[in-house]
Coordinates of C-alpha atoms and ligand atoms in Angstrom, one line a residue:
X1 CA 79.8 88.3 107.4
X2 CA 80.7 87.3 110.9
X3 CA 80.1 83.7 111.9
X4 CA 82.5 80.8 111.9
X5 CA 85.6 80.8 109.7
X6 CA 88.0 77.9 109.1
X7 CA 91.6 78.4 108.2
X8 CA 94.0 75.8 106.9
X9 CA 97.7 76.6 107.6
X10 CA 96.6 78.6 110.6
X11 CA 100.0 77.9 112.3
X12 CA 101.8 79.9 109.5
X13 CA 102.5 83.6 109.1
X14 CA 99.3 84.5 107.2
X15 CA 97.1 82.0 109.2
X16 CA 98.0 83.7 112.5
X17 CA 97.5 87.2 111.1
X18 CA 94.3 86.3 109.4
X19 CA 93.0 84.6 112.6
X20 CA 93.7 87.8 114.6
X21 CA 91.9 89.9 112.0
X22 CA 88.8 87.6 111.9
X23 CA 88.6 87.5 115.7
X24 CA 88.7 91.3 115.7
X25 CA 85.8 91.3 113.1
X26 CA 83.7 89.1 115.5
X27 CA 84.2 85.7 113.9
X28 CA 84.6 82.5 115.7
X29 CA 87.8 81.0 114.3
X30 CA 88.8 77.4 113.8
X31 CA 91.9 76.1 112.2
X32 CA 92.9 72.8 110.4
X33 CA 96.3 71.6 111.5
X34 CA 98.4 68.6 110.4
X35 CA 99.9 67.7 113.8
X36 CA 98.3 67.3 117.2
X37 CA 96.9 70.7 118.4
X38 CA 99.3 70.8 121.4
X39 CA 102.2 71.2 118.9
X40 CA 101.0 74.7 118.0
X41 CA 101.0 76.2 121.5
X42 CA 104.3 78.0 120.9
X43 CA 103.8 79.1 117.3
X44 CA 100.2 80.4 117.9
X45 CA 101.0 82.0 121.4
X46 CA 98.0 83.8 122.8
X47 CA 95.9 83.0 119.7
X48 CA 95.9 79.4 120.7
X49 CA 93.3 79.9 123.4
X50 CA 91.0 81.9 121.1
X51 CA 90.7 79.4 118.3
X52 CA 89.6 75.8 117.9
X53 CA 92.1 73.5 116.2
X54 CA 91.0 70.4 114.3
X55 CA 93.5 67.8 113.0
X56 CA 93.0 66.8 109.4
X57 CA 94.9 65.7 106.3
X58 CA 94.6 67.9 103.3
X59 CA 95.0 64.9 101.0
X60 CA 92.2 63.0 102.7
X61 CA 88.8 64.4 101.6
X62 CA 87.0 62.5 104.3
X63 CA 89.0 64.0 107.1
X64 CA 88.2 67.5 105.6
X65 CA 84.5 66.6 105.4
X66 CA 84.7 65.7 109.1
X67 CA 86.5 68.9 109.9
X68 CA 83.8 71.0 108.0
X69 CA 81.0 69.1 109.7
X70 CA 82.6 69.6 113.1
X71 CA 83.2 73.4 112.7
X72 CA 80.4 74.5 110.3
X73 CA 82.2 77.5 108.8
X74 CA 80.7 80.1 106.6
X75 CA 84.1 80.9 105.1
X76 CA 87.1 78.7 104.5
X77 CA 90.6 80.1 103.8
X78 CA 92.9 77.6 102.3
X79 CA 96.4 78.8 103.2
X80 CA 98.2 75.5 104.0
X81 CA 101.0 74.6 101.5
X82 CA 104.7 74.2 101.5
X83 CA 105.6 77.9 101.0
X84 CA 109.4 78.2 100.5
X85 CA 109.8 78.2 96.7
X86 CA 113.4 77.0 96.4
X87 CA 112.6 73.9 98.6
X88 CA 110.0 72.9 96.0
X89 CA 112.9 71.7 93.8
X90 CA 113.8 69.2 96.6
X91 CA 110.2 68.2 97.3
X92 CA 108.4 68.5 93.9
X93 CA 106.0 65.6 94.5
X94 CA 105.0 66.7 98.0
X95 CA 104.6 70.3 96.8
X96 CA 102.3 69.1 94.0
X97 CA 100.3 67.0 96.4
X98 CA 99.7 69.6 99.1
X99 CA 99.5 72.7 97.1
X100 CA 97.5 71.4 94.1
X101 CA 95.7 68.2 95.2
X102 CA 95.1 69.7 98.7
X103 CA 93.1 72.6 97.3
X104 CA 91.0 70.1 95.2
X105 CA 90.3 68.0 98.2
X106 CA 89.0 71.0 100.1
X107 CA 86.8 72.1 97.2
X108 CA 85.4 68.6 97.0
X109 CA 84.8 68.5 100.8
X110 CA 83.0 71.9 100.7
X111 CA 80.9 70.7 97.8
X112 CA 79.7 67.7 99.8
X113 CA 79.1 69.5 103.1
X114 CA 77.8 72.9 102.1
X115 CA 78.4 74.4 98.7
X116 CA 77.4 77.8 100.0
X117 CA 80.6 78.1 102.1
X118 CA 82.8 80.9 100.7
X119 CA 86.2 79.7 99.7
X120 CA 89.6 81.6 99.5
X121 CA 92.5 80.0 97.8
X122 CA 96.1 81.3 98.5
X123 CA 97.3 81.7 94.9
X124 CA 100.7 83.3 94.3
X125 CA 102.6 85.6 92.0
X126 CA 104.8 82.6 91.3
X127 CA 102.2 81.4 88.8
X128 CA 103.6 84.1 86.5
X129 CA 107.1 82.7 86.8
X130 CA 108.7 84.4 83.8
X131 CA 106.1 87.0 83.3
X132 CA 104.7 87.8 79.8
X133 CA 104.2 91.4 80.8
X134 CA 105.0 93.8 83.7
X135 CA 103.2 94.7 85.8
X136 CA 101.0 91.6 85.9
X137 CA 97.2 91.8 86.1
X138 CA 94.5 89.2 86.6
X139 CA 94.5 88.8 82.8
X140 CA 98.2 88.0 82.5
X141 CA 98.8 84.4 81.3
X142 CA 100.4 82.2 83.9
X143 CA 103.9 80.8 83.0
X144 CA 105.2 79.2 86.1
X145 CA 108.9 78.2 86.4
X146 CA 109.1 76.2 89.7
X147 CA 107.4 73.1 91.1
X148 CA 105.8 75.5 93.6
X149 CA 104.5 77.8 90.8
X150 CA 103.2 74.9 88.8
X151 CA 101.3 73.4 91.7
X152 CA 99.9 76.9 92.7
X153 CA 98.8 77.3 89.0
X154 CA 96.8 74.1 89.2
X155 CA 95.2 75.2 92.4
X156 CA 94.4 78.5 90.9
X157 CA 92.6 77.0 87.9
X158 CA 90.8 74.3 89.8
X159 CA 89.4 77.0 92.1
X160 CA 88.1 79.0 89.1
X161 CA 86.8 75.9 87.4
X162 CA 84.7 75.0 90.5
X163 CA 83.4 78.5 90.6
X164 CA 82.2 78.2 86.9
X165 CA 81.0 74.6 87.0
X166 CA 79.3 74.5 90.4
X167 CA 78.6 78.2 91.0
X168 CA 80.7 78.2 94.2
X169 CA 81.8 81.4 95.8
X170 CA 85.5 80.7 95.3
X171 CA 88.2 83.4 95.1
X172 CA 91.9 83.3 94.4
X173 CA 94.1 86.0 95.9
X174 CA 97.2 86.2 93.6
X175 CA 99.5 87.5 96.4
X176 CA 103.0 88.9 95.9
X177 CA 105.7 88.4 98.5
X178 CA 104.5 89.6 101.9
X179 CA 106.4 89.7 105.1
X180 CA 106.1 90.3 108.9
X181 CA 107.9 89.5 112.0
X182 CA 106.3 86.0 111.8
X183 CA 108.1 85.1 108.6
X184 CA 110.5 82.2 109.0
X185 CA 114.2 83.1 108.7
X186 CA 114.5 81.0 105.4
X187 CA 113.0 84.0 103.6
X188 CA 115.2 86.9 102.6
X189 CA 113.5 89.8 104.3
X190 CA 113.4 88.0 107.7
X191 CA 117.0 86.8 107.2
X192 CA 118.1 90.5 106.6
X193 CA 116.0 91.8 109.5
X194 CA 117.4 89.2 111.9
X195 CA 121.0 89.9 110.8
X196 CA 120.6 93.7 111.0
X197 CA 119.2 93.2 114.6
X198 CA 122.0 90.8 115.6
X199 CA 124.8 93.0 114.1
X200 CA 123.3 96.1 115.9
X201 CA 123.5 94.2 119.2
X202 CA 127.1 93.1 118.5
X203 CA 126.1 89.4 118.3
X204 CA 127.1 89.0 114.6
X205 CA 129.4 90.8 112.2
X206 CA 128.5 90.1 108.6
X207 CA 125.6 89.1 106.4
X208 CA 126.3 87.2 103.1
X209 CA 123.6 87.4 100.4
X210 CA 123.2 86.4 96.8
X211 CA 122.3 88.9 94.0
X212 CA 121.7 92.4 95.5
X213 CA 120.2 93.7 92.3
X214 CA 117.3 91.1 92.2
X215 CA 114.0 92.9 92.5
X216 CA 110.7 92.0 94.1
X217 CA 107.3 93.5 95.0
X218 CA 107.3 93.2 98.8
X219 CA 104.4 94.1 101.1
X220 CA 103.2 93.7 104.6
X221 CA 101.4 90.5 105.5
X222 CA 98.9 92.3 107.7
X223 CA 97.7 94.3 104.7
X224 CA 97.5 91.2 102.6
X225 CA 95.3 89.1 104.9
X226 CA 92.9 92.1 105.0
X227 CA 92.6 91.7 101.2
X228 CA 91.8 87.9 101.6
X229 CA 88.9 88.8 104.0
X230 CA 87.6 91.6 101.7
X231 CA 87.4 89.1 98.8
X232 CA 85.0 86.9 100.7
X233 CA 82.8 89.9 101.7
X234 CA 82.1 91.1 98.2
X235 CA 78.9 90.4 96.3
X236 CA 80.6 88.4 93.6
X237 CA 83.5 85.9 93.7
X238 CA 86.6 86.6 91.7
X239 CA 90.4 86.6 91.4
X240 CA 92.5 89.5 92.6
X241 CA 96.1 90.6 92.4
X242 CA 97.3 91.7 95.8
X243 CA 100.6 93.7 95.5
X244 CA 102.1 97.0 96.2
X245 CA 102.9 97.7 92.6
X246 CA 106.4 98.8 93.5
X247 CA 109.5 96.9 92.7
X248 CA 112.5 97.2 95.1
X249 CA 116.0 95.7 94.9
X250 CA 117.5 93.5 97.6
X251 CA 120.0 96.3 98.1
X252 CA 117.1 98.8 98.9
X253 CA 115.6 96.3 101.3
X254 CA 118.9 95.7 103.0
X255 CA 119.4 99.5 103.3
X256 CA 116.0 99.9 104.9
X257 CA 116.8 97.2 107.5
X258 CA 120.2 98.7 108.4
X259 CA 118.8 102.2 108.5
X260 CA 116.4 101.0 111.1
X261 CA 119.4 100.5 113.4
X262 CA 121.4 103.5 112.2
X263 CA 124.1 101.4 110.5
X264 CA 125.5 101.6 106.9
X265 CA 124.7 98.3 105.2
X266 CA 127.9 98.6 103.1
X267 CA 130.0 98.0 106.2
X268 CA 128.3 94.6 107.0
X269 CA 126.8 93.0 103.9
X270 CA 128.6 91.0 101.2
X271 CA 127.3 89.5 98.0
X272 CA 128.5 86.0 97.0
X273 CA 127.8 84.9 93.4
X274 CA 127.6 81.3 94.6
X275 CA 124.3 82.2 96.3
X276 CA 122.7 83.5 93.1
X277 CA 119.5 81.6 92.3
X278 CA 119.8 81.4 88.5
X279 CA 117.4 81.7 85.6
X280 CA 115.0 78.9 86.7
X281 CA 113.8 81.2 89.5
X282 CA 115.1 84.7 88.8
X283 CA 112.3 87.0 87.6
X284 CA 111.0 90.5 88.1
X285 CA 107.5 90.2 89.4
X286 CA 105.4 93.3 90.0
X287 CA 101.7 93.2 90.5
X288 CA 99.0 95.7 89.4
X289 CA 96.4 95.6 92.2
X290 CA 94.0 98.1 90.5
X291 CA 91.1 95.6 90.5
X292 CA 91.5 95.1 94.3
X293 CA 91.7 98.8 94.9
X294 CA 88.6 99.5 92.7
X295 CA 86.3 96.6 93.6
X296 CA 87.3 95.9 97.2
X297 CA 88.5 99.3 98.3
X298 CA 91.8 97.6 99.3
X299 CA 95.2 99.4 99.5
X300 CA 98.5 98.5 101.2
X301 CA 99.2 100.7 104.2
X302 CA 102.7 99.8 105.3
X303 CA 105.7 100.9 103.1
X304 CA 108.9 98.8 102.8
X305 CA 110.9 101.0 105.1
X306 CA 108.2 100.7 107.8
X307 CA 107.9 97.0 107.3
X308 CA 111.7 96.4 107.6
X309 CA 111.8 98.6 110.7
X310 CA 108.9 96.6 112.3
X311 CA 110.8 93.3 111.5
X312 CA 114.2 94.5 112.8
X313 CA 112.7 95.8 116.0
X314 CA 110.9 92.5 116.6
X315 CA 114.1 90.6 116.0
X316 CA 116.0 92.9 118.3
X317 CA 113.4 92.2 121.0
X318 CA 113.6 88.5 120.4
X319 CA 117.4 88.4 120.5
X320 CA 117.5 90.6 123.7
X321 CA 115.0 88.3 125.4
X322 CA 117.1 85.2 124.5
X323 CA 120.3 87.0 125.8
X324 CA 118.5 87.9 129.0
X325 CA 117.2 84.3 129.4
X326 CA 120.7 82.9 128.9
X327 CA 122.3 85.2 131.5
Ligands
LIG1 P1 103.8 79.6 106.0 O1 104.9 78.8 105.5 O2 104.1 80.6 107.1 O3 102.6 78.8 106.5 C1 102.2 77.7 105.7 C2 101.2 76.8 106.5 O4 100.9 75.7 105.7 C3 101.8 76.3 107.9 O5 100.8 76.5 108.8 C4 102.0 74.9 107.6 O6 101.7 74.0 108.7 C5 101.0 74.5 106.5 N1 101.5 73.4 105.7 C6 102.6 73.3 105.0 N2 102.7 72.1 104.4 C7 101.6 71.4 104.8 C8 101.2 70.1 104.6 N3 101.9 69.3 103.8 N4 100.0 69.8 105.1 C9 99.3 70.6 105.9 N5 99.7 71.8 106.2 C10 100.8 72.3 105.6 O7 103.2 80.4 104.7 P2 102.5 81.8 104.6 O8 101.6 82.0 105.8 O9 103.5 82.8 104.3 O10 101.6 81.6 103.3 C11 100.3 81.2 103.4 C12 99.9 80.7 102.0 O11 100.0 81.7 101.1 C13 100.7 79.5 101.5 O12 99.9 78.7 100.7 C14 101.7 80.2 100.6 O13 102.2 79.3 99.6 C15 100.9 81.3 100.0 N6 101.6 82.5 99.6 C16 102.4 83.2 100.4 C17 103.1 84.3 100.0 C18 104.0 85.0 100.9 O14 104.8 85.9 100.5 N7 104.0 84.8 102.2 C19 103.0 84.8 98.6 C20 102.0 84.1 97.9 C21 101.3 83.0 98.3 P3 102.6 73.9 110.0 O15 102.2 75.1 110.8 O16 102.1 72.6 110.6 O17 104.0 73.8 109.6

């Protein structure tokens, strides 16, 4: 369904990758941003010229109504939210406002402007917190543990309740961790990729991490934004788990990153118990994406070793560019 698509959070990792995918599919792409559009020149790079940016406040339904009237989308992807889970303990109110109330404001704005607009909500595996079963499916009961997970659970249920009550084409993608070279360095896989790149270039010597036995289901963000788009192309709206279905330890992820630069991670990585996250966040989340495979024909294409190689190579190029610019 090409036409006009509107993305909130277009300046983030998924927003940029989704914008690129939609442009390639023939869409015109607009993005909602919270700061003046000029502030996104660097983060969006060459995409900036290809998409229209509109300033709006996720908590102000009227500003969202104005953005929808100005851009007239056929699809809206709601990706904007504070996304770094540990920080949600420092900013629980802000997290609740933007991740939970923000989704509600957008649904209300769509209902007013054009209820036939198709809506995608960025739901998260964090809604399962301490999972009742493994792997998790769309039927697994949410049991969030963090302010982020709780806020995303609210957004998840408000989306499905608008679907039932108003018949809106509204979908939730329950996405597990997904990474790319665009991931900020706060997040573990990017932190590891950057360190492996810096150590291989002789710029750093050691990487200190928390629990190396912690496990996650990590995928490639480029694969996951394709699932978002496929959800809005289907005949019926629904909720979908998007995951690789494979759990890997931090140690395995670290080994993949250092393999990419032909180094032995044991020579460079140390685990510090002071950095362990604790039981309010530690959990073993693995998703069963059978429904997305069966109904949408979606499957992840990039394996963890390929993903880490891609990220390490991008960081090596960035660091070398910075070195060259400084010399
Ligand atoms: P990023 O952190 O890279 O991007 C988040 C975007 O949201 C940014 O563009 C940011 O704007 C915007 N944003 C953050 N806070 C606000 C706010 N208060 N008001 C308006 N905009 C705001 O996240 P990702 O691209 O990785 O994730 C996209 C969505 O998917 C998020 O909702 C995230 O919670 C969810 N998700 C992500 C997963 C992952 O592994 N990546 C897993 C599951 C869900 P700005 O550019 O101005 O900073």
